[in-house]
Amino acid sequence: MSGSRSVADSLNQYIELSVEVEDENQQYASLLVPEGAYKGWVPKDIYSKTFLRVRLPFLRLLSFPVGGTSIGCLPMQLTDFSAEGNYLTKLPTCFAECSKLTRLNLGFNQFTEVPYPIYRLSNLEELNLEHNYLEHIDRTIGQLRNLKVLNMSGNMLRELPPDLKQCRRMQRLHLSGKFYPRGKMQQFPECICGLPDLVFLDLSWQQIRNIPASFGNLRKLQELNLKWNQLQEVSHELKKCTKLLRIDLSGALRLLSAIPAALFYLEDLHTLNLSDNFFTDIPSEVCGLVKLRHLVVQRNSLLRLSQDLYKLRYLQHLELGENFLEALPQGLRSLKRLEYLGLCHNRITELPDELCFLGHLTFLGLGHNKITQLPENIYHLQSLTTLDINHNQLREVPLLMDRLDLLANNDGLHLHNNPLRSPFQEISEQGTTQLFEYLKGIRLKEAHHRWKMIMIGAAKAGKTSLRQALMLGKSKLTADSERTWVMERHLWEPESRLRVQIMDFGGHHIYQAAHHMFLSPDALHVLVFDLTKYSTEAYEDLIGHWLEAIMDRAAGAKIVMVGTHCDLCTKEDVQEKREDILRLVRRNEERKRHDIKREIRKIRSELDRPETREVSGGIPEIGVGRLQEKLNRLEKMLNSRSEVPDDVHVVSCADNLYGVSDFCSLLIGRLKSVPASGLPDHWFTFLEQIQQVPDRVISFERALGFFKSVMAENHQSMMGMGGSPERSLEMVLKYLHSTGEIVWYSDNLELRTTVFHKPEALIDMLRAVFRHDFDQVVQYCHELGESLDLRMEKFERMKRDFLQRGLLTRELLRFLLVLFQLTEDASDNFLDLTLSLMLKFSLCFQLQRSHATALVGPTDVVQFPWFFPEERPEEFHGKWPEVRPSKVFELTMEINFSGPAPPNFFEKLSVKLHNFLYDTTRVNWQNGVLSQRNASSLLVQRERRSQGTTVITSARAESADNLTELWWLVMNVRRAAMQLFKDWPLLKVELELVCMHCVLKGNDMPTRYPGEVLEHVIPKGEYTLKCCDRYPNDLVPTCFVFPLEEKAYQDNHELHVKAAADCLMSCLDDVDSSVGTTSSAERLLYGRGLSMLSRRLTDEWTAVLMRLGVDHSRLHQLELSYPTDFPMRVLIALEEWRDEADGTAEDKVESLLSVLSESDIAQNQLVEDLREHFDL
Ligand SMILES: Nc1nc2c(ncn2[C@@H]2O[C@H](COP(=O)(O)OP(=O)(O)OP(=O)(O)O)[C@@H](O)[C@H]2O)c(=O)[nH]1
Ligand SMILES: [Mg+2]
């Protein structure tokens, strides 16, 4: 008793209380013993409880407590009773009283017959007696009218009582036989066909031979399992069961030679299993199963497949393993939804390329076939997680397979037992990831074609979307927030031996500063524009400007034009725009060529004139040579001009990807059009090694170290380059640069010491400052500010200084680098590196400490011309009078571009000016720079004119003594410009020197000398020339036309200065500044009189001026300021006297004339001339 109680106690823990919804006052209990948790017998106590549900699974119960005629409270409420998995052979008779029982589960027990009480449970809805030893079902089963689920699987039934059809509510019938010994049922129990509500029928593992015609009555049947029966006859009436969704006939149709046709009429079917039969083909009628998703025909004798199989558009799972298939018919690609394809154990030798475009495929079973190679494009199967290719004849693995990331993540590539070439075999055994790493390495070395492809064009042209479409093979439009920031570099390998580094440029104008760093002639340029934005007026902005930038820079550059967004245009619209673009491209090109040819003709005819051979253009020394040089340049320009694109391609990167695949093929064709290059392996071993260096950049020296060690390891000699490792390395670096793998500027002396082994380092440097939405994105963040010790007010000031004046402090740069996540620690080293790169790339110039302190405080400051203010700043005013003051020399050089200047030309020039203006105060704005150096001023301005753009460089000074400095300034600007032009070898640009003589004369249309004059030295002994077209009779000082060197290098420097000074004075004579004055005296004082005097007076000038009352010390001062420019010295002194002396004009003239007439001065002739000239 005590034992029983303790058992009862232990049962208590499994009692759960609950309140039934219908009867809220009544609490019910459920006894829910977990599987196997309790072993023994069930105490009678169980009857003292009111249970709703009892579950006693797998508890090794031998019997159930018999409670006499009654089983206590149990029957009262019991609705659900389960005692599966015990050793029960009987049920208490009184079980029949559980009249509320609806679910009874006695499966997996030892019953040899259906316990009799069960037949009385008329409310029973679910009866489970699976896996007992039942041979018979009594016909009284017909009384269980409410039965919906009957599970008798795994018993020994030979037949079913016809009365079963009384159970008309039956929905699910489980009547599977035992696996062993095999089920005994041979005839299809016809009573089943009388169950109108049946949805599920499992008669697997029996020996049924037929599906009778009455089967067609089961109109609601959804699932039929007849696996491993022995059907000889399948009634055609089966086709009436149109609700069937799943059928399993595996192993059941071995006695049939063909798949029963009735099956193919079941249009709703989505799963069909026909494995383990002997069918040799799947007939074309299979296409009737329009909604089929799973088809399994494993272990048959399939010899071939019908193409009609591919009409099953919804197919997701196709298992055809263990057959005799040798090939797959064409059309596989149409099974777009396929996720699983099982083809193991067949005789397949070759796989169609189409297979590679089943984008949803996750499982591909190809093991145990005779496949010798996987299609090259297999890497398109981006969803693949398992690829079984064990036991085949593969000799190698497609080189692009490492793109299959999911395969690597799942270690899902199975490659055993293939005759793989070494070292594939060894490496494949280490796992998928290792193999994939290896593939990347081989690809790097074995590529036959390596290219750089530049995607360029206006903002939002669709460059990035097109790149994505090309690389992914599907549409991935960029969102507005994902605009390209400076540039992105991506490796595109459309084929395993074609390696393309794509440079996808940000189109916002601010990023153009970066473009030229990456543009190079050896790239394929893809000029992208948005068709919807195109109009004839927009041609320049969208196409013309970009074409020119590419063609001027890169001789023979390959260019392809492509219009995007065609999904938003009509066909007619597209056609019209294409024609218009081609017309303009050709017209502009013809014009350009025509211009060059015309100029060539002109020069040729000039060269042919005999007089040219003697002197040309009035300027000696720049005759034939100059013309010949110019001719050569023009001819080179004409011959090496790139071909303009001869077509406009049209694509849409939106969903339908119109034209993308054709465009992709076209690009591949272009990229492969150059013969394959076989280069030594060790070049790429070297590349691999440097790419692993974690630093941002490496020095040329360090690269040389790597190179030497690779060469030594490979026993390579450097004899090819005369034994010089440096020269060999230069060749390798140049080549790697041309392929876009690294960046190395071979021609730039300052930059060639740095190797950008990871081009991203360059991009990061640019990203720190160039950002189209800088103002919004760069906001103060307290946490970051505090960590970098930068307060908010200071930050705001610095941000403003940057955006409005281009001033970037070290502190702000540090903040930006961390904010943009371009570095983690923002160490001083990293800051120094970034700053030094920016300076080396001429993106900015560094302010001297004193200037920086005056502007922003004591810190390192650099300045970026891209952010200079648009308008001339306040400081400009008064420093460069609009009208040149009459006594001022002005030397002007013009740089004329026939169109817009090359991108960034002016900004970069502005940076370069700093090389010689570093110690001056500069006034900067977007179109100009004004600087004061000693007594001279320099103004460099950009002017956009109708025929093009001109950069005007003017230098002014008051004295001929400063002419050397004027030349020095102008020549330095010229030198800076010439350095920049190296980047644009095909640029058409003219330099001209404006005739200073004309300027001094106030001529609005001054003569212009060709820029070549600036390449020459002053002809010996010539102080004046007759060279001005406007004034053929005038003599022009030679030092107005040819650069005047410093005293130490210029013969007779003072004679040149004197010629210049005299010229100015004589010009002053001509410029009558006395207009508006009336009296003779005034005309003398304010007109040409004083300049006339200043040229005629000689040593006596001090005596004259002192007698007029000018202080001796002032005269001495002027002597120092104008050491050689004597006339200017005298003129200024006279003018000062005029302005400061008391009395009327007449008084002043009177005293002047009387001083001149004094006996020791005795300038009587001069006095007379003045009287006559000014009517005194
Ligand atoms: N309908 C349609 N939209 C497109 C197509 N190509 C691009 N777009 C959209 O056009 C906008 C600009 O596309 P992007 O690819 O970012 O252009 P981008 O030239 O890279 O722009 P930037 O990087 O700023 O120079 C995005 O909103 C894209 O979704 C196209 O072919 N059809
Ligand atoms: Mg972009």
PDB file of C-alpha atoms in Angstrom, residues 999-1175:
ATOM      1  CA  VAL A 999      49.435  97.974 -72.221  1.00  0.00           C
ATOM      2  CA  LEU A1000      51.410 101.012 -71.166  1.00  0.00           C
ATOM      3  CA  LYS A1001      50.005 102.860 -74.139  1.00  0.00           C
ATOM      4  CA  GLY A1002      46.534 102.005 -72.936  1.00  0.00           C
ATOM      5  CA  ASN A1003      45.706 100.051 -76.093  1.00  0.00           C
ATOM      6  CA  ASP A1004      42.617  97.904 -75.674  1.00  0.00           C
ATOM      7  CA  MET A1005      43.731  95.404 -78.278  1.00  0.00           C
ATOM      8  CA  PRO A1006      47.341  94.764 -77.373  1.00  0.00           C
ATOM      9  CA  THR A1007      49.656  92.699 -79.547  1.00  0.00           C
ATOM     10  CA  ARG A1008      50.103  89.143 -78.347  1.00  0.00           C
ATOM     11  CA  TYR A1009      53.387  87.331 -78.683  1.00  0.00           C
ATOM     12  CA  PRO A1010      53.378  83.544 -78.971  1.00  0.00           C
ATOM     13  CA  GLY A1011      54.106  81.738 -75.723  1.00  0.00           C
ATOM     14  CA  GLU A1012      57.350  80.444 -77.148  1.00  0.00           C
ATOM     15  CA  VAL A1013      58.980  83.805 -76.454  1.00  0.00           C
ATOM     16  CA  LEU A1014      58.988  82.731 -72.861  1.00  0.00           C
ATOM     17  CA  GLU A1015      61.319  79.879 -73.669  1.00  0.00           C
ATOM     18  CA  HIS A1016      64.020  82.201 -74.904  1.00  0.00           C
ATOM     19  CA  VAL A1017      66.646  84.420 -73.373  1.00  0.00           C
ATOM     20  CA  ILE A1018      67.034  88.054 -74.278  1.00  0.00           C
ATOM     21  CA  PRO A1019      68.994  88.363 -77.524  1.00  0.00           C
ATOM     22  CA  LYS A1020      72.435  89.629 -76.730  1.00  0.00           C
ATOM     23  CA  GLY A1021      72.968  93.351 -76.929  1.00  0.00           C
ATOM     24  CA  GLU A1022      69.461  94.159 -78.061  1.00  0.00           C
ATOM     25  CA  TYR A1023      67.646  96.524 -75.771  1.00  0.00           C
ATOM     26  CA  THR A1024      64.767  97.348 -78.047  1.00  0.00           C
ATOM     27  CA  LEU A1025      62.927  95.582 -80.849  1.00  0.00           C
ATOM     28  CA  LYS A1026      60.583  96.589 -83.598  1.00  0.00           C
ATOM     29  CA  CYS A1027      58.050  93.916 -82.986  1.00  0.00           C
ATOM     30  CA  CYS A1028      54.741  95.439 -82.033  1.00  0.00           C
ATOM     31  CA  ASP A1029      52.085  95.055 -84.748  1.00  0.00           C
ATOM     32  CA  ARG A1030      50.040  97.873 -83.307  1.00  0.00           C
ATOM     33  CA  TYR A1031      52.873 100.399 -83.331  1.00  0.00           C
ATOM     34  CA  PRO A1032      55.191  99.308 -86.157  1.00  0.00           C
ATOM     35  CA  ASN A1033      57.307 102.404 -85.778  1.00  0.00           C
ATOM     36  CA  ASP A1034      57.795 102.132 -82.044  1.00  0.00           C
ATOM     37  CA  LEU A1035      60.636 100.424 -80.355  1.00  0.00           C
ATOM     38  CA  VAL A1036      59.667  97.962 -77.657  1.00  0.00           C
ATOM     39  CA  PRO A1037      62.113  97.232 -74.856  1.00  0.00           C
ATOM     40  CA  THR A1038      63.444  93.692 -75.368  1.00  0.00           C
ATOM     41  CA  CYS A1039      62.817  92.955 -71.713  1.00  0.00           C
ATOM     42  CA  PHE A1040      59.070  93.404 -72.342  1.00  0.00           C
ATOM     43  CA  VAL A1041      59.111  90.453 -74.743  1.00  0.00           C
ATOM     44  CA  PHE A1042      61.742  88.073 -73.387  1.00  0.00           C
ATOM     45  CA  PRO A1043      62.193  87.182 -69.732  1.00  0.00           C
ATOM     46  CA  LEU A1044      64.529  89.481 -67.916  1.00  0.00           C
ATOM     47  CA  GLU A1045      66.889  87.561 -65.701  1.00  0.00           C
ATOM     48  CA  GLU A1046      68.351  88.689 -62.420  1.00  0.00           C
ATOM     49  CA  LYS A1047      71.246  91.090 -62.452  1.00  0.00           C
ATOM     50  CA  ALA A1048      73.799  88.381 -61.867  1.00  0.00           C
ATOM     51  CA  TYR A1049      72.724  86.461 -64.962  1.00  0.00           C
ATOM     52  CA  GLN A1050      71.645  89.225 -67.286  1.00  0.00           C
ATOM     53  CA  ASP A1051      74.202  91.115 -69.324  1.00  0.00           C
ATOM     54  CA  ASN A1052      73.791  94.843 -69.037  1.00  0.00           C
ATOM     55  CA  HIS A1053      70.837  94.509 -66.760  1.00  0.00           C
ATOM     56  CA  GLU A1054      70.693  98.235 -66.079  1.00  0.00           C
ATOM     57  CA  LEU A1055      70.471  99.071 -69.783  1.00  0.00           C
ATOM     58  CA  HIS A1056      67.389  96.874 -70.098  1.00  0.00           C
ATOM     59  CA  VAL A1057      65.855  98.538 -67.058  1.00  0.00           C
ATOM     60  CA  LYS A1058      66.569 101.893 -68.507  1.00  0.00           C
ATOM     61  CA  ALA A1059      64.945 100.993 -71.825  1.00  0.00           C
ATOM     62  CA  ALA A1060      61.881  99.871 -69.912  1.00  0.00           C
ATOM     63  CA  ALA A1061      61.764 103.003 -67.781  1.00  0.00           C
ATOM     64  CA  ASP A1062      62.139 105.243 -70.792  1.00  0.00           C
ATOM     65  CA  CYS A1063      59.390 103.395 -72.545  1.00  0.00           C
ATOM     66  CA  LEU A1064      57.030 103.936 -69.623  1.00  0.00           C
ATOM     67  CA  MET A1065      57.809 107.601 -69.538  1.00  0.00           C
ATOM     68  CA  SER A1066      57.265 108.039 -73.208  1.00  0.00           C
ATOM     69  CA  CYS A1067      53.988 106.239 -72.905  1.00  0.00           C
ATOM     70  CA  LEU A1068      53.015 108.550 -70.097  1.00  0.00           C
ATOM     71  CA  ASP A1069      53.612 111.367 -72.540  1.00  0.00           C
ATOM     72  CA  ASP A1070      51.031 109.851 -74.797  1.00  0.00           C
ATOM     73  CA  VAL A1071      48.477 109.220 -72.181  1.00  0.00           C
ATOM     74  CA  ASP A1072      47.049 112.579 -71.531  1.00  0.00           C
ATOM     75  CA  SER A1073      45.898 112.475 -67.978  1.00  0.00           C
ATOM     76  CA  SER A1074      45.161 116.194 -67.989  1.00  0.00           C
ATOM     77  CA  VAL A1075      41.861 115.813 -69.734  1.00  0.00           C
ATOM     78  CA  GLY A1076      39.364 117.982 -67.935  1.00  0.00           C
ATOM     79  CA  THR A1077      41.977 120.433 -66.672  1.00  0.00           C
ATOM     80  CA  THR A1078      41.977 123.763 -68.353  1.00  0.00           C
ATOM     81  CA  SER A1079      44.963 125.935 -67.647  1.00  0.00           C
ATOM     82  CA  SER A1080      48.359 125.497 -69.252  1.00  0.00           C
ATOM     83  CA  ALA A1081      50.003 125.235 -65.858  1.00  0.00           C
ATOM     84  CA  GLU A1082      47.637 122.467 -64.846  1.00  0.00           C
ATOM     85  CA  ARG A1083      48.312 120.617 -68.069  1.00  0.00           C
ATOM     86  CA  LEU A1084      52.022 120.737 -67.376  1.00  0.00           C
ATOM     87  CA  LEU A1085      51.628 119.554 -63.799  1.00  0.00           C
ATOM     88  CA  TYR A1086      48.989 116.906 -64.332  1.00  0.00           C
ATOM     89  CA  GLY A1087      49.648 115.952 -67.943  1.00  0.00           C
ATOM     90  CA  ARG A1088      52.778 114.844 -69.686  1.00  0.00           C
ATOM     91  CA  GLY A1089      54.910 117.692 -68.375  1.00  0.00           C
ATOM     92  CA  LEU A1090      56.367 115.980 -65.314  1.00  0.00           C
ATOM     93  CA  SER A1091      57.208 112.765 -67.214  1.00  0.00           C
ATOM     94  CA  MET A1092      58.911 114.836 -69.885  1.00  0.00           C
ATOM     95  CA  LEU A1093      60.899 116.516 -67.144  1.00  0.00           C
ATOM     96  CA  SER A1094      61.794 113.233 -65.481  1.00  0.00           C
ATOM     97  CA  ARG A1095      63.306 111.903 -68.699  1.00  0.00           C
ATOM     98  CA  ARG A1096      65.229 115.094 -69.486  1.00  0.00           C
ATOM     99  CA  LEU A1097      66.684 115.794 -66.058  1.00  0.00           C
ATOM    100  CA  THR A1098      69.942 114.095 -65.211  1.00  0.00           C
ATOM    101  CA  ASP A1099      72.289 114.469 -62.240  1.00  0.00           C
ATOM    102  CA  GLU A1100      70.936 117.900 -61.419  1.00  0.00           C
ATOM    103  CA  TRP A1101      67.629 116.388 -60.310  1.00  0.00           C
ATOM    104  CA  THR A1102      68.443 116.525 -56.574  1.00  0.00           C
ATOM    105  CA  ALA A1103      69.407 120.202 -56.797  1.00  0.00           C
ATOM    106  CA  VAL A1104      66.196 121.060 -58.640  1.00  0.00           C
ATOM    107  CA  LEU A1105      63.961 119.226 -56.212  1.00  0.00           C
ATOM    108  CA  MET A1106      65.705 120.474 -53.115  1.00  0.00           C
ATOM    109  CA  ARG A1107      65.373 124.023 -54.353  1.00  0.00           C
ATOM    110  CA  LEU A1108      61.705 123.340 -54.896  1.00  0.00           C
ATOM    111  CA  GLY A1109      61.542 122.437 -51.207  1.00  0.00           C
ATOM    112  CA  VAL A1110      61.645 118.619 -51.193  1.00  0.00           C
ATOM    113  CA  ASP A1111      63.481 117.153 -48.250  1.00  0.00           C
ATOM    114  CA  HIS A1112      66.913 115.691 -48.967  1.00  0.00           C
ATOM    115  CA  SER A1113      66.172 112.566 -46.952  1.00  0.00           C
ATOM    116  CA  ARG A1114      63.106 111.858 -49.059  1.00  0.00           C
ATOM    117  CA  LEU A1115      65.214 112.101 -52.195  1.00  0.00           C
ATOM    118  CA  HIS A1116      67.667 109.700 -50.703  1.00  0.00           C
ATOM    119  CA  GLN A1117      64.858 107.293 -49.924  1.00  0.00           C
ATOM    120  CA  LEU A1118      63.637 107.420 -53.506  1.00  0.00           C
ATOM    121  CA  GLU A1119      67.142 106.771 -54.687  1.00  0.00           C
ATOM    122  CA  LEU A1120      67.166 103.540 -52.701  1.00  0.00           C
ATOM    123  CA  SER A1121      63.704 102.485 -53.872  1.00  0.00           C
ATOM    124  CA  TYR A1122      64.426 103.079 -57.536  1.00  0.00           C
ATOM    125  CA  PRO A1123      68.128 102.382 -57.876  1.00  0.00           C
ATOM    126  CA  THR A1124      68.142 102.011 -61.638  1.00  0.00           C
ATOM    127  CA  ASP A1125      64.764 103.316 -62.646  1.00  0.00           C
ATOM    128  CA  PHE A1126      65.931 106.906 -62.688  1.00  0.00           C
ATOM    129  CA  PRO A1127      62.983 108.491 -64.511  1.00  0.00           C
ATOM    130  CA  MET A1128      60.508 106.950 -62.071  1.00  0.00           C
ATOM    131  CA  ARG A1129      62.517 108.220 -59.152  1.00  0.00           C
ATOM    132  CA  VAL A1130      62.402 111.760 -60.535  1.00  0.00           C
ATOM    133  CA  LEU A1131      58.774 111.548 -61.536  1.00  0.00           C
ATOM    134  CA  ILE A1132      57.640 110.477 -58.104  1.00  0.00           C
ATOM    135  CA  ALA A1133      59.627 113.239 -56.459  1.00  0.00           C
ATOM    136  CA  LEU A1134      58.132 115.828 -58.813  1.00  0.00           C
ATOM    137  CA  GLU A1135      54.645 114.539 -58.227  1.00  0.00           C
ATOM    138  CA  GLU A1136      55.132 114.670 -54.466  1.00  0.00           C
ATOM    139  CA  TRP A1137      56.324 118.246 -54.748  1.00  0.00           C
ATOM    140  CA  ARG A1138      53.321 119.106 -56.940  1.00  0.00           C
ATOM    141  CA  ASP A1139      50.873 117.632 -54.452  1.00  0.00           C
ATOM    142  CA  GLU A1140      52.447 119.017 -51.311  1.00  0.00           C
ATOM    143  CA  ALA A1141      53.693 122.509 -52.228  1.00  0.00           C
ATOM    144  CA  ASP A1142      51.521 125.500 -51.441  1.00  0.00           C
ATOM    145  CA  GLY A1143      50.139 127.914 -54.018  1.00  0.00           C
ATOM    146  CA  THR A1144      48.278 127.764 -57.314  1.00  0.00           C
ATOM    147  CA  ALA A1145      49.281 125.705 -60.346  1.00  0.00           C
ATOM    148  CA  GLU A1146      50.610 128.861 -61.927  1.00  0.00           C
ATOM    149  CA  ASP A1147      52.755 129.679 -58.854  1.00  0.00           C
ATOM    150  CA  LYS A1148      54.190 126.164 -58.885  1.00  0.00           C
ATOM    151  CA  VAL A1149      55.018 126.236 -62.586  1.00  0.00           C
ATOM    152  CA  GLU A1150      56.572 129.656 -62.118  1.00  0.00           C
ATOM    153  CA  SER A1151      58.905 128.454 -59.362  1.00  0.00           C
ATOM    154  CA  LEU A1152      59.732 125.290 -61.351  1.00  0.00           C
ATOM    155  CA  LEU A1153      60.741 127.225 -64.426  1.00  0.00           C
ATOM    156  CA  SER A1154      62.768 129.665 -62.389  1.00  0.00           C
ATOM    157  CA  VAL A1155      64.718 126.849 -60.656  1.00  0.00           C
ATOM    158  CA  LEU A1156      65.418 125.240 -64.027  1.00  0.00           C
ATOM    159  CA  SER A1157      66.705 128.532 -65.344  1.00  0.00           C
ATOM    160  CA  GLU A1158      69.098 129.133 -62.431  1.00  0.00           C
ATOM    161  CA  SER A1159      72.649 129.608 -63.612  1.00  0.00           C
ATOM    162  CA  ASP A1160      74.202 126.436 -62.163  1.00  0.00           C
ATOM    163  CA  ILE A1161      71.347 124.306 -63.476  1.00  0.00           C
ATOM    164  CA  ALA A1162      70.790 126.100 -66.752  1.00  0.00           C
ATOM    165  CA  GLN A1163      68.238 123.761 -68.382  1.00  0.00           C
ATOM    166  CA  ASN A1164      67.266 126.589 -70.715  1.00  0.00           C
ATOM    167  CA  GLN A1165      66.426 124.396 -73.649  1.00  0.00           C
ATOM    168  CA  LEU A1166      64.129 122.366 -71.430  1.00  0.00           C
ATOM    169  CA  VAL A1167      62.446 125.518 -70.154  1.00  0.00           C
ATOM    170  CA  GLU A1168      61.893 126.653 -73.699  1.00  0.00           C
ATOM    171  CA  ASP A1169      60.485 123.297 -74.782  1.00  0.00           C
ATOM    172  CA  LEU A1170      58.098 123.334 -71.843  1.00  0.00           C
ATOM    173  CA  ARG A1171      56.941 126.859 -72.624  1.00  0.00           C
ATOM    174  CA  GLU A1172      56.323 125.916 -76.187  1.00  0.00           C
ATOM    175  CA  HIS A1173      54.702 122.581 -75.480  1.00  0.00           C
ATOM    176  CA  PHE A1174      52.340 123.880 -72.858  1.00  0.00           C
ATOM    177  CA  ASP A1175      51.714 127.265 -74.276  1.00  0.00           C
TER     178      ASP A1175
END
